[in-house]
C-alpha cells in the first residue's frame, strides 16, 4: 500500500493528493472519483481509520440479538451478549475464514459456522466443534485461542452505534464535535425516542461513493433532478388527491418562496448539515408535535426540532435525513465505480397510527426501491461516473455561493449552541462540500 501511496504523491503519473483538491477555487480533480489506486488508498486511510456507523440500538435491543453490517469492504456483526453488553466481531470464522453471520439480523445464543460447524457463544468464545473428541490437534491448539475477533473500538452516541478498525482513533464524541447537536435534534424530535422501522431497502449504483457523500448536501439539484416528483405533487394537489398529499414537503415552495430561510453548516471532521425552513408544516406527520414544542420551547427551537428540513452527513458514510421522510441512509464503497446504499425508515415511538401511516406512505412514495426520488439521484451519479471517464474537463466545480461563505456561525446555529467551521445562508450554495473534501484530504494524507 505504501508503494501506491508514494506513487500518488510523488510519481510522475499523478500529482500530489493535495493538488487534486483545490479548496480555494472550490473544485476537485475528477480522478478522485475514478482512479483505482486512490480508491484503494481510501479504503486504507478513510474506511479502515475513522468511525463508521453500524446500527441504531433499536436494531439490537435484546440479549443475543445480532445485526450484520459492513465497515468499508469488511463484514462485521454486532452481537448483544448474555449479560446485555454489545460487541462487534469481524464476521470471520477462526477456523478457515468463512463468514459465520449470514443473515442480516436475528437472535441467537450461539452461532455455528456452516462450513465445518465450529460454534461460538455471544461473547465470541469458541464453544465446540463437531468430532472434537478425536480431533488430535497440534499441541499448540487450544479453543481459547480461536475465539471471534472483536473490532477494536465500539461507541454509542444517543443510540447510534459506531465502530472503528483503528484502535487509536479519537473518541466518538470528539469525532462528532458540534455535529452532535444535529444528532440531538434527530433524537429529541421524538419525545419517546426513535426506532428503526422493520425492513430496509438496499440498492447499488454504478458510481463512486463520494457522489453519495455529496448528494444529500446538494440543495441545488433537487428541483431539477426531481422535477418529475415536483410535477406529480402539483398534479396531486390539483386533483385534491388526499391519499398522496398527506405529509408531502412542498419542495417547489422551498425554492420559490424567498421568505423561507435556509443554509448549511460545516463541522470539523467532514460532517455537514443542510437545512431549510419548511413551507407547509401542517402536512407533516408530526405537526401536532411541532405545536407542542412551540409551546414548550418557543418558535426557534420548535423549528429546529420538527419545522425544518435537515440533512446531516456524518462523514464518511451515513446521513440522518429529516424531510420528505425521516430516514437513515448508510452507504459503503464496493469498488471505485460501485456503491451500495441502504435506507432505513425512522419512526417516532408512540406516535399515532395515523401519523405512522402518513410516515410510511410518504417514505415509500419517495425513497424505497420504487420511490420517486431515489432512482433520480442514482441515474445522475451513474451519468457523472460515465462522464468522468471521458477525457474533458479536469475539475468538478462547486463554487456557487463563494461570496456568501461565512466563518461566523449564523443566529440559527448560535441558538443551537453550535460553532460551525463554515456557514452558508442559501440552500443551493455549494460551499457545503468544502468540509468533506478537507476531511478527505486530511485522512488521505495523515500518518
Ligand atoms: S471455516 Fe468455519 S468451521 Fe471451518
Ligand atoms: Fe436528490
Tab-separated table of C-alpha atoms and ligand atoms in Angstrom:
chain	number	residue	atom	x	y	z
A	1	UNK	CA	0.000	0.000	0.000
A	2	UNK	CA	2.897	2.353	0.730
A	3	UNK	CA	4.085	1.947	-2.838
A	4	UNK	CA	0.739	3.083	-4.194
A	5	UNK	CA	0.656	5.955	-1.783
A	6	UNK	CA	4.146	7.143	-2.681
A	7	UNK	CA	3.396	6.975	-6.368
A	8	UNK	CA	0.253	9.021	-5.781
A	9	UNK	CA	2.210	11.689	-4.027
A	10	UNK	CA	5.476	11.672	-5.857
A	11	UNK	CA	5.100	9.667	-9.064
A	12	UNK	CA	5.151	11.146	-12.499
A	13	UNK	CA	1.701	9.862	-13.474
A	14	UNK	CA	-0.122	11.577	-10.622
A	15	UNK	CA	0.022	14.921	-8.965
A	16	UNK	CA	0.219	15.036	-5.176
A	17	UNK	CA	-3.076	14.341	-3.446
A	18	UNK	CA	-3.205	17.939	-2.253
A	19	UNK	CA	-3.114	19.095	-5.879
A	20	UNK	CA	-6.303	17.151	-6.593
A	21	UNK	CA	-8.317	19.105	-4.026
A	22	UNK	CA	-8.380	22.850	-4.657
A	23	UNK	CA	-10.468	24.277	-1.837
A	24	UNK	CA	-9.504	27.849	-2.582
A	25	UNK	CA	-11.096	27.714	-6.042
A	26	UNK	CA	-13.698	25.225	-4.774
A	27	UNK	CA	-13.041	22.372	-7.180
A	28	UNK	CA	-11.801	18.771	-7.147
A	29	UNK	CA	-9.980	16.794	-9.793
A	30	UNK	CA	-12.295	14.157	-11.271
A	31	UNK	CA	-9.626	11.477	-10.935
A	32	UNK	CA	-10.567	11.224	-7.246
A	33	UNK	CA	-13.779	9.549	-8.440
A	34	UNK	CA	-12.231	7.188	-10.988
A	35	UNK	CA	-8.712	6.191	-10.034
A	36	UNK	CA	-8.417	2.615	-8.656
A	37	UNK	CA	-5.243	3.442	-6.692
A	38	UNK	CA	-6.921	6.367	-4.993
A	39	UNK	CA	-9.843	4.090	-4.203
A	40	UNK	CA	-7.558	1.511	-2.559
A	41	UNK	CA	-5.963	4.254	-0.525
A	42	UNK	CA	-9.393	5.499	0.575
A	43	UNK	CA	-10.187	2.044	1.987
A	44	UNK	CA	-6.956	2.078	3.980
A	45	UNK	CA	-6.898	5.714	5.076
A	46	UNK	CA	-10.618	6.506	5.461
A	47	UNK	CA	-12.787	3.400	5.792
A	48	UNK	CA	-10.273	1.496	7.949
A	49	UNK	CA	-9.262	4.538	10.002
A	50	UNK	CA	-12.221	6.625	11.046
A	51	UNK	CA	-15.553	5.941	12.809
A	52	UNK	CA	-18.265	4.175	10.817
A	53	UNK	CA	-21.936	3.814	11.671
A	54	UNK	CA	-23.128	0.231	12.168
A	55	UNK	CA	-26.668	0.295	13.529
A	56	UNK	CA	-29.138	2.031	15.784
A	57	UNK	CA	-29.586	0.416	19.199
A	58	UNK	CA	-33.263	-0.268	18.433
A	59	UNK	CA	-31.951	-2.838	15.930
A	60	UNK	CA	-30.270	-4.897	18.695
A	61	UNK	CA	-32.416	-4.286	21.804
A	62	UNK	CA	-32.285	-7.732	23.488
A	63	UNK	CA	-29.703	-10.192	24.734
A	64	UNK	CA	-28.451	-12.412	21.878
A	65	UNK	CA	-29.719	-10.023	19.142
A	66	UNK	CA	-27.272	-9.754	16.278
A	67	UNK	CA	-27.057	-7.401	13.314
A	68	UNK	CA	-24.726	-7.679	10.327
A	69	UNK	CA	-23.027	-4.559	8.977
A	70	UNK	CA	-20.079	-3.502	6.865
A	71	UNK	CA	-17.048	-1.395	7.591
A	72	UNK	CA	-15.989	-0.458	4.088
A	73	UNK	CA	-15.243	-3.838	2.475
A	74	UNK	CA	-15.203	-5.717	5.796
A	75	UNK	CA	-18.170	-7.711	7.012
A	76	UNK	CA	-18.782	-7.430	10.772
A	77	UNK	CA	-21.666	-8.101	13.117
A	78	UNK	CA	-22.957	-6.678	16.356
A	79	UNK	CA	-23.995	-9.214	18.961
A	80	UNK	CA	-25.578	-8.442	22.323
A	81	UNK	CA	-24.199	-10.965	24.796
A	82	UNK	CA	-25.889	-12.902	27.601
A	83	UNK	CA	-25.141	-10.045	30.030
A	84	UNK	CA	-26.572	-7.331	27.765
A	85	UNK	CA	-23.214	-5.974	26.600
A	86	UNK	CA	-22.715	-5.190	22.945
A	87	UNK	CA	-19.716	-6.367	20.959
A	88	UNK	CA	-18.751	-6.043	17.334
A	89	UNK	CA	-17.000	-9.018	15.767
A	90	UNK	CA	-15.288	-9.499	12.442
A	91	UNK	CA	-17.622	-11.770	10.508
A	92	UNK	CA	-14.944	-14.401	10.033
A	93	UNK	CA	-14.678	-17.936	11.359
A	94	UNK	CA	-11.438	-18.548	13.242
A	95	UNK	CA	-11.045	-21.928	11.528
A	96	UNK	CA	-10.731	-21.342	7.790
A	97	UNK	CA	-12.235	-17.905	7.306
A	98	UNK	CA	-15.860	-18.424	6.233
A	99	UNK	CA	-18.344	-15.714	7.229
A	100	UNK	CA	-20.442	-17.031	10.085
A	101	UNK	CA	-23.195	-14.413	10.394
A	102	UNK	CA	-25.046	-14.921	7.150
A	103	UNK	CA	-28.392	-13.314	7.979
A	104	UNK	CA	-28.939	-9.570	8.167
A	105	UNK	CA	-30.224	-9.802	11.733
A	106	UNK	CA	-31.652	-12.243	14.249
A	107	UNK	CA	-31.376	-13.602	17.782
A	108	UNK	CA	-29.091	-16.496	18.687
A	109	UNK	CA	-27.416	-17.810	21.856
A	110	UNK	CA	-24.702	-19.316	19.689
A	111	UNK	CA	-23.758	-19.100	16.042
A	112	UNK	CA	-22.300	-22.036	14.123
A	113	UNK	CA	-20.169	-21.748	11.063
A	114	UNK	CA	-21.862	-23.564	8.217
A	115	UNK	CA	-18.581	-24.860	6.771
A	116	UNK	CA	-17.250	-27.313	9.417
A	117	UNK	CA	-19.572	-26.465	12.288
A	118	UNK	CA	-17.401	-24.552	14.760
A	119	UNK	CA	-19.777	-22.744	17.081
A	120	UNK	CA	-19.315	-19.566	19.103
A	121	UNK	CA	-21.143	-18.106	22.093
A	122	UNK	CA	-22.376	-14.497	22.382
A	123	UNK	CA	-19.058	-13.422	23.959
A	124	UNK	CA	-17.286	-14.659	20.846
A	125	UNK	CA	-15.746	-17.697	22.554
A	126	UNK	CA	-15.299	-20.895	20.609
A	127	UNK	CA	-17.740	-23.307	22.237
A	128	UNK	CA	-17.449	-26.527	20.342
A	129	UNK	CA	-16.738	-28.211	17.064
A	130	UNK	CA	-18.000	-31.444	15.531
A	131	UNK	CA	-15.908	-34.583	16.185
A	132	UNK	CA	-13.999	-32.700	18.838
A	133	UNK	CA	-13.000	-35.727	20.910
A	134	UNK	CA	-10.761	-37.393	18.352
A	135	UNK	CA	-9.564	-34.164	16.712
A	136	UNK	CA	-5.879	-34.871	17.598
A	137	UNK	CA	-4.964	-31.210	17.020
A	138	UNK	CA	-1.448	-29.822	17.085
A	139	UNK	CA	-0.295	-29.437	20.729
A	140	UNK	CA	-0.378	-25.614	20.295
A	141	UNK	CA	-4.090	-25.706	19.579
A	142	UNK	CA	-6.489	-24.612	22.301
A	143	UNK	CA	-10.070	-23.448	21.971
A	144	UNK	CA	-9.280	-20.248	23.923
A	145	UNK	CA	-7.049	-19.097	21.083
A	146	UNK	CA	-9.768	-19.430	18.473
A	147	UNK	CA	-12.490	-17.029	19.543
A	148	UNK	CA	-14.008	-14.401	17.262
A	149	UNK	CA	-12.000	-11.211	16.760
A	150	UNK	CA	-13.523	-8.055	18.219
A	151	UNK	CA	-13.420	-4.781	16.317
A	152	UNK	CA	-11.135	-2.575	18.445
A	153	UNK	CA	-13.418	0.423	19.016
A	154	UNK	CA	-17.164	0.490	19.589
A	155	UNK	CA	-19.041	3.524	20.951
A	156	UNK	CA	-22.607	4.753	21.048
A	157	UNK	CA	-23.921	8.301	20.807
A	158	UNK	CA	-27.616	8.638	21.667
A	159	UNK	CA	-28.406	5.203	20.302
A	160	UNK	CA	-26.259	5.456	17.178
A	161	UNK	CA	-23.637	2.707	17.315
A	162	UNK	CA	-20.324	3.416	15.624
A	163	UNK	CA	-17.169	1.309	15.361
A	164	UNK	CA	-13.649	1.841	14.147
A	165	UNK	CA	-10.964	-0.565	12.972
A	166	UNK	CA	-8.385	1.917	14.220
A	167	UNK	CA	-7.538	1.313	17.911
A	168	UNK	CA	-6.083	4.802	18.344
A	169	UNK	CA	-8.907	6.811	16.748
A	170	UNK	CA	-10.012	9.741	18.990
A	171	UNK	CA	-13.255	9.188	20.916
A	172	UNK	CA	-16.586	9.176	19.068
A	173	UNK	CA	-17.661	12.299	20.969
A	174	UNK	CA	-14.568	14.099	19.806
A	175	UNK	CA	-15.075	12.833	16.257
A	176	UNK	CA	-18.672	14.088	16.117
A	177	UNK	CA	-17.893	17.511	17.580
A	178	UNK	CA	-20.709	20.020	17.114
A	179	UNK	CA	-22.473	17.690	14.681
A	180	UNK	CA	-23.757	16.140	17.914
A	181	UNK	CA	-26.309	18.973	18.095
A	182	UNK	CA	-27.850	17.797	14.820
A	183	UNK	CA	-28.000	14.194	16.048
A	184	UNK	CA	-29.642	15.501	19.233
A	185	UNK	CA	-32.349	17.175	17.119
A	186	UNK	CA	-32.946	13.949	15.207
A	187	UNK	CA	-33.452	12.090	18.504
A	188	UNK	CA	-35.177	14.804	20.534
A	189	UNK	CA	-37.778	15.454	17.826
A	190	UNK	CA	-39.329	12.197	19.111
A	191	UNK	CA	-40.267	12.741	22.782
A	192	UNK	CA	-40.484	8.967	23.395
A	193	UNK	CA	-37.454	8.097	21.292
A	194	UNK	CA	-36.896	6.988	17.733
A	195	UNK	CA	-36.999	3.475	16.342
A	196	UNK	CA	-35.911	1.962	13.071
A	197	UNK	CA	-38.977	0.553	11.403
A	198	UNK	CA	-38.780	-3.046	10.163
A	199	UNK	CA	-37.287	-3.639	6.752
A	200	UNK	CA	-34.597	-1.934	4.749
A	201	UNK	CA	-34.090	-1.005	1.146
A	202	UNK	CA	-30.645	-1.775	-0.277
A	203	UNK	CA	-29.637	-0.735	-3.770
A	204	UNK	CA	-26.424	-0.319	-5.732
A	205	UNK	CA	-25.412	2.246	-8.285
A	206	UNK	CA	-22.518	2.240	-10.741
A	207	UNK	CA	-20.739	5.246	-9.383
A	208	UNK	CA	-18.172	6.302	-6.812
A	209	UNK	CA	-19.196	6.513	-3.129
A	210	UNK	CA	-18.296	10.212	-2.921
A	211	UNK	CA	-21.205	11.033	-5.229
A	212	UNK	CA	-23.490	9.876	-2.442
A	213	UNK	CA	-21.412	11.674	0.207
A	214	UNK	CA	-22.020	14.943	-1.597
A	215	UNK	CA	-25.540	14.425	-2.829
A	216	UNK	CA	-27.712	14.739	0.255
A	217	UNK	CA	-25.951	18.054	0.910
A	218	UNK	CA	-26.745	19.221	-2.608
A	219	UNK	CA	-29.565	21.747	-2.362
A	220	UNK	CA	-29.060	22.879	-5.947
A	221	UNK	CA	-30.064	19.685	-7.728
A	222	UNK	CA	-33.431	18.853	-6.207
A	223	UNK	CA	-35.822	20.996	-8.253
A	224	UNK	CA	-34.061	19.917	-11.463
A	225	UNK	CA	-33.237	16.252	-10.818
A	226	UNK	CA	-36.551	15.657	-9.074
A	227	UNK	CA	-38.686	17.793	-11.399
A	228	UNK	CA	-40.973	14.858	-12.171
A	229	UNK	CA	-41.646	14.411	-8.456
A	230	UNK	CA	-42.494	18.099	-8.123
A	231	UNK	CA	-44.837	17.958	-11.127
A	232	UNK	CA	-46.520	14.890	-9.676
A	233	UNK	CA	-47.032	16.687	-6.372
A	234	UNK	CA	-48.568	19.661	-8.165
A	235	UNK	CA	-50.957	17.413	-10.060
A	236	UNK	CA	-51.937	15.573	-6.903
A	237	UNK	CA	-52.698	18.897	-5.220
A	238	UNK	CA	-54.762	19.983	-8.235
A	239	UNK	CA	-56.706	16.727	-8.101
A	240	UNK	CA	-57.054	17.089	-4.322
A	241	UNK	CA	-55.666	13.579	-4.018
A	242	UNK	CA	-55.656	13.430	-0.249
A	243	UNK	CA	-54.073	9.998	-0.100
A	244	UNK	CA	-50.881	11.321	-1.582
A	245	UNK	CA	-50.920	14.858	-0.221
A	246	UNK	CA	-50.505	13.871	3.407
A	247	UNK	CA	-47.093	14.686	4.743
A	248	UNK	CA	-45.562	15.822	1.477
A	249	UNK	CA	-42.985	18.550	1.526
A	250	UNK	CA	-43.829	21.331	-0.893
A	251	UNK	CA	-40.385	21.279	-2.479
A	252	UNK	CA	-41.220	23.877	-5.131
A	253	UNK	CA	-42.205	26.451	-2.466
A	254	UNK	CA	-38.849	25.905	-0.809
A	255	UNK	CA	-37.191	27.151	-3.983
A	256	UNK	CA	-39.661	29.858	-4.924
A	257	UNK	CA	-40.714	31.412	-1.619
A	258	UNK	CA	-37.910	33.784	-0.712
A	259	UNK	CA	-39.205	34.181	2.822
A	260	UNK	CA	-38.003	30.641	3.555
A	261	UNK	CA	-34.696	30.764	5.413
A	262	UNK	CA	-32.073	28.122	4.704
A	263	UNK	CA	-28.362	27.437	4.860
A	264	UNK	CA	-25.664	24.990	5.852
A	265	UNK	CA	-23.064	24.259	8.473
A	266	UNK	CA	-19.691	22.562	8.073
A	267	UNK	CA	-18.453	20.911	11.240
A	268	UNK	CA	-14.990	19.550	11.958
A	269	UNK	CA	-14.040	16.098	10.626
A	270	UNK	CA	-16.108	16.406	7.449
A	271	UNK	CA	-19.602	16.398	8.943
A	272	UNK	CA	-22.072	18.851	7.431
A	273	UNK	CA	-25.715	19.796	7.643
A	274	UNK	CA	-28.066	21.316	5.065
A	275	UNK	CA	-31.243	22.944	6.350
A	276	UNK	CA	-34.261	24.945	5.248
A	277	UNK	CA	-37.483	26.255	6.731
A	278	UNK	CA	-40.499	24.122	5.897
A	279	UNK	CA	-43.175	25.740	3.694
A	280	UNK	CA	-46.186	23.543	4.508
A	281	UNK	CA	-45.551	22.296	8.005
A	282	UNK	CA	-49.165	21.389	8.696
A	283	UNK	CA	-48.831	18.402	6.345
A	284	UNK	CA	-46.007	16.749	8.284
A	285	UNK	CA	-46.887	13.613	10.259
A	286	UNK	CA	-45.713	15.283	13.465
A	287	UNK	CA	-47.316	18.731	13.064
A	288	UNK	CA	-49.145	18.361	16.413
A	289	UNK	CA	-45.762	17.758	17.988
A	290	UNK	CA	-44.420	20.947	16.416
A	291	UNK	CA	-47.215	22.942	18.081
A	292	UNK	CA	-46.394	21.242	21.380
A	293	UNK	CA	-42.676	22.058	21.018
A	294	UNK	CA	-43.564	25.663	20.211
A	295	UNK	CA	-45.455	25.986	23.480
A	296	UNK	CA	-42.647	24.348	25.435
A	297	UNK	CA	-39.516	25.831	23.858
A	298	UNK	CA	-40.556	28.729	21.632
A	299	UNK	CA	-40.593	29.005	17.855
A	300	UNK	CA	-36.868	28.776	17.060
A	301	UNK	CA	-36.209	25.536	18.962
A	302	UNK	CA	-39.528	24.086	17.749
A	303	UNK	CA	-38.486	24.823	14.176
A	304	UNK	CA	-35.147	23.099	14.674
A	305	UNK	CA	-36.819	20.079	16.219
A	306	UNK	CA	-39.559	19.473	13.692
A	307	UNK	CA	-40.135	22.514	11.496
A	308	UNK	CA	-37.053	22.404	9.308
A	309	UNK	CA	-35.687	20.273	6.520
A	310	UNK	CA	-32.472	18.801	7.959
A	311	UNK	CA	-29.870	16.557	6.326
A	312	UNK	CA	-26.787	15.628	8.321
A	313	UNK	CA	-23.776	13.883	6.809
A	314	UNK	CA	-21.736	12.085	9.453
A	315	UNK	CA	-18.609	11.617	7.387
A	316	UNK	CA	-17.922	9.414	5.548
A	317	UNK	CA	-20.879	7.057	5.201
A	318	UNK	CA	-24.153	7.949	6.917
A	319	UNK	CA	-26.903	10.529	6.519
A	320	UNK	CA	-29.559	11.378	9.072
A	321	UNK	CA	-32.363	12.806	6.987
A	322	UNK	CA	-35.486	14.552	8.163
A	323	UNK	CA	-37.572	15.955	5.330
A	324	UNK	CA	-39.814	14.075	2.868
A	325	UNK	CA	-39.357	11.235	5.304
A	326	UNK	CA	-37.281	10.619	8.394
A	327	UNK	CA	-34.602	8.144	7.476
A	328	UNK	CA	-31.090	6.843	7.968
A	329	UNK	CA	-29.109	6.380	4.795
A	330	UNK	CA	-25.984	4.217	5.096
A	331	UNK	CA	-23.624	3.677	2.206
A	332	UNK	CA	-20.403	1.832	1.512
A	333	UNK	CA	-17.987	1.557	-1.366
A	334	UNK	CA	-17.899	-1.684	-3.350
A	335	UNK	CA	-15.330	-0.611	-5.916
A	336	UNK	CA	-14.116	2.633	-7.436
A	337	UNK	CA	-17.309	2.783	-9.509
A	338	UNK	CA	-19.896	0.921	-7.484
A	339	UNK	CA	-21.619	1.868	-4.235
A	340	UNK	CA	-24.241	0.241	-2.045
A	341	UNK	CA	-26.840	2.322	-0.224
A	342	UNK	CA	-29.222	1.091	2.476
A	343	UNK	CA	-32.196	3.151	3.638
A	344	UNK	CA	-33.997	2.715	6.930
A	345	UNK	CA	-37.263	4.469	7.663
A	346	UNK	CA	-37.256	6.003	11.150
A	347	UNK	CA	-40.388	6.267	13.263
A	348	UNK	CA	-41.203	8.077	16.483
A	349	UNK	CA	-42.063	5.694	19.307
A	350	UNK	CA	-45.652	6.069	20.492
A	351	UNK	CA	-46.857	8.143	17.529
A	352	UNK	CA	-50.488	7.730	16.480
A	353	UNK	CA	-51.414	5.090	13.876
A	354	UNK	CA	-52.419	7.965	11.553
A	355	UNK	CA	-49.007	9.604	11.842
A	356	UNK	CA	-47.255	6.262	11.361
A	357	UNK	CA	-49.366	5.615	8.285
A	358	UNK	CA	-48.509	9.002	6.765
A	359	UNK	CA	-44.847	8.452	7.582
A	360	UNK	CA	-44.726	5.069	5.862
A	361	UNK	CA	-46.685	6.109	2.771
A	362	UNK	CA	-44.522	9.201	2.388
A	363	UNK	CA	-41.331	7.152	2.705
A	364	UNK	CA	-42.465	4.568	0.158
A	365	UNK	CA	-43.666	7.292	-2.187
A	366	UNK	CA	-40.272	8.963	-2.354
A	367	UNK	CA	-37.474	6.714	-1.175
A	368	UNK	CA	-37.995	2.996	-1.192
A	369	UNK	CA	-36.655	0.988	-4.107
A	370	UNK	CA	-39.644	2.139	-6.170
A	371	UNK	CA	-39.822	5.679	-4.745
A	372	UNK	CA	-39.824	8.742	-6.977
A	373	UNK	CA	-36.697	10.405	-5.537
A	374	UNK	CA	-34.020	7.748	-5.033
A	375	UNK	CA	-33.732	6.486	-8.590
A	376	UNK	CA	-33.445	10.059	-9.963
A	377	UNK	CA	-30.270	10.587	-7.951
A	378	UNK	CA	-28.667	7.236	-8.794
A	379	UNK	CA	-29.125	7.872	-12.515
A	380	UNK	CA	-27.263	11.169	-12.186
A	381	UNK	CA	-24.455	9.505	-10.176
A	382	UNK	CA	-24.069	6.935	-12.946
A	383	UNK	CA	-24.068	9.669	-15.581
A	384	UNK	CA	-21.362	11.504	-13.637
A	385	UNK	CA	-19.229	8.371	-13.424
A	386	UNK	CA	-19.619	7.829	-17.168
A	387	UNK	CA	-18.758	11.484	-17.776
A	388	UNK	CA	-15.662	11.443	-15.556
A	389	UNK	CA	-14.240	8.586	-17.601
A	390	UNK	CA	-14.181	10.641	-20.765
A	391	UNK	CA	-11.321	12.982	-21.439
A	392	UNK	CA	-12.569	16.504	-20.970
A	393	UNK	CA	-12.830	18.904	-18.073
A	394	UNK	CA	-10.390	18.115	-15.311
A	395	UNK	CA	-12.308	19.673	-12.435
A	396	UNK	CA	-15.635	19.272	-10.670
A	397	UNK	CA	-16.610	22.842	-9.848
A	398	UNK	CA	-18.543	23.792	-6.719
A	399	UNK	CA	-18.005	27.495	-6.192
A	400	UNK	CA	-21.638	28.599	-6.105
A	401	UNK	CA	-22.008	30.825	-3.033
A	402	UNK	CA	-18.260	31.582	-2.779
A	403	UNK	CA	-19.046	35.214	-1.970
A	404	UNK	CA	-21.520	34.247	0.708
A	405	UNK	CA	-19.284	31.914	2.751
A	406	UNK	CA	-19.167	32.871	6.418
A	407	UNK	CA	-16.839	31.703	9.149
A	408	UNK	CA	-19.129	33.219	11.791
A	409	UNK	CA	-21.974	30.903	12.784
A	410	UNK	CA	-25.366	32.448	11.992
A	411	UNK	CA	-28.051	33.256	14.582
A	412	UNK	CA	-29.933	29.983	13.964
A	413	UNK	CA	-26.793	27.975	14.660
A	414	UNK	CA	-25.993	30.067	17.709
A	415	UNK	CA	-29.474	29.299	19.029
A	416	UNK	CA	-28.448	25.643	18.954
A	417	UNK	CA	-25.171	26.396	20.685
A	418	UNK	CA	-23.061	25.221	17.767
A	419	UNK	CA	-19.929	26.710	16.316
A	420	UNK	CA	-19.612	25.793	12.658
A	421	UNK	CA	-16.309	25.866	10.780
A	422	UNK	CA	-18.169	27.333	7.820
A	423	UNK	CA	-21.689	28.556	7.388
A	424	UNK	CA	-23.876	29.337	4.378
A	425	UNK	CA	-27.164	31.161	4.009
A	426	UNK	CA	-28.614	29.694	0.825
A	427	UNK	CA	-29.936	26.223	0.248
A	428	UNK	CA	-28.321	25.891	-3.194
A	429	UNK	CA	-24.821	27.043	-2.216
A	430	UNK	CA	-22.006	24.570	-2.751
A	431	UNK	CA	-19.532	25.685	-0.101
A	432	UNK	CA	-21.156	22.942	1.957
A	433	UNK	CA	-18.793	20.460	0.247
A	434	UNK	CA	-15.649	22.205	1.460
A	435	UNK	CA	-15.665	20.437	4.828
A	436	UNK	CA	-15.973	16.937	3.455
A	437	UNK	CA	-13.207	17.417	0.892
A	438	UNK	CA	-10.998	18.968	3.561
A	439	UNK	CA	-11.544	15.873	5.696
A	440	UNK	CA	-10.905	13.584	2.717
A	441	UNK	CA	-7.520	15.224	2.200
A	442	UNK	CA	-6.691	15.200	5.915
A	443	UNK	CA	-7.406	11.482	6.263
A	444	UNK	CA	-5.755	10.535	2.972
A	445	UNK	CA	-2.517	12.294	3.875
A	446	UNK	CA	-2.416	11.506	7.594
A	447	UNK	CA	0.218	9.175	9.071
B	1	LIG	S1	-14.396	-22.338	8.247
B	1	LIG	FE1	-15.739	-22.193	9.904
B	1	LIG	S2	-15.786	-24.159	10.742
B	1	LIG	FE2	-14.384	-24.333	9.141
B	2	LIG	FE1	-31.748	14.089	-4.863
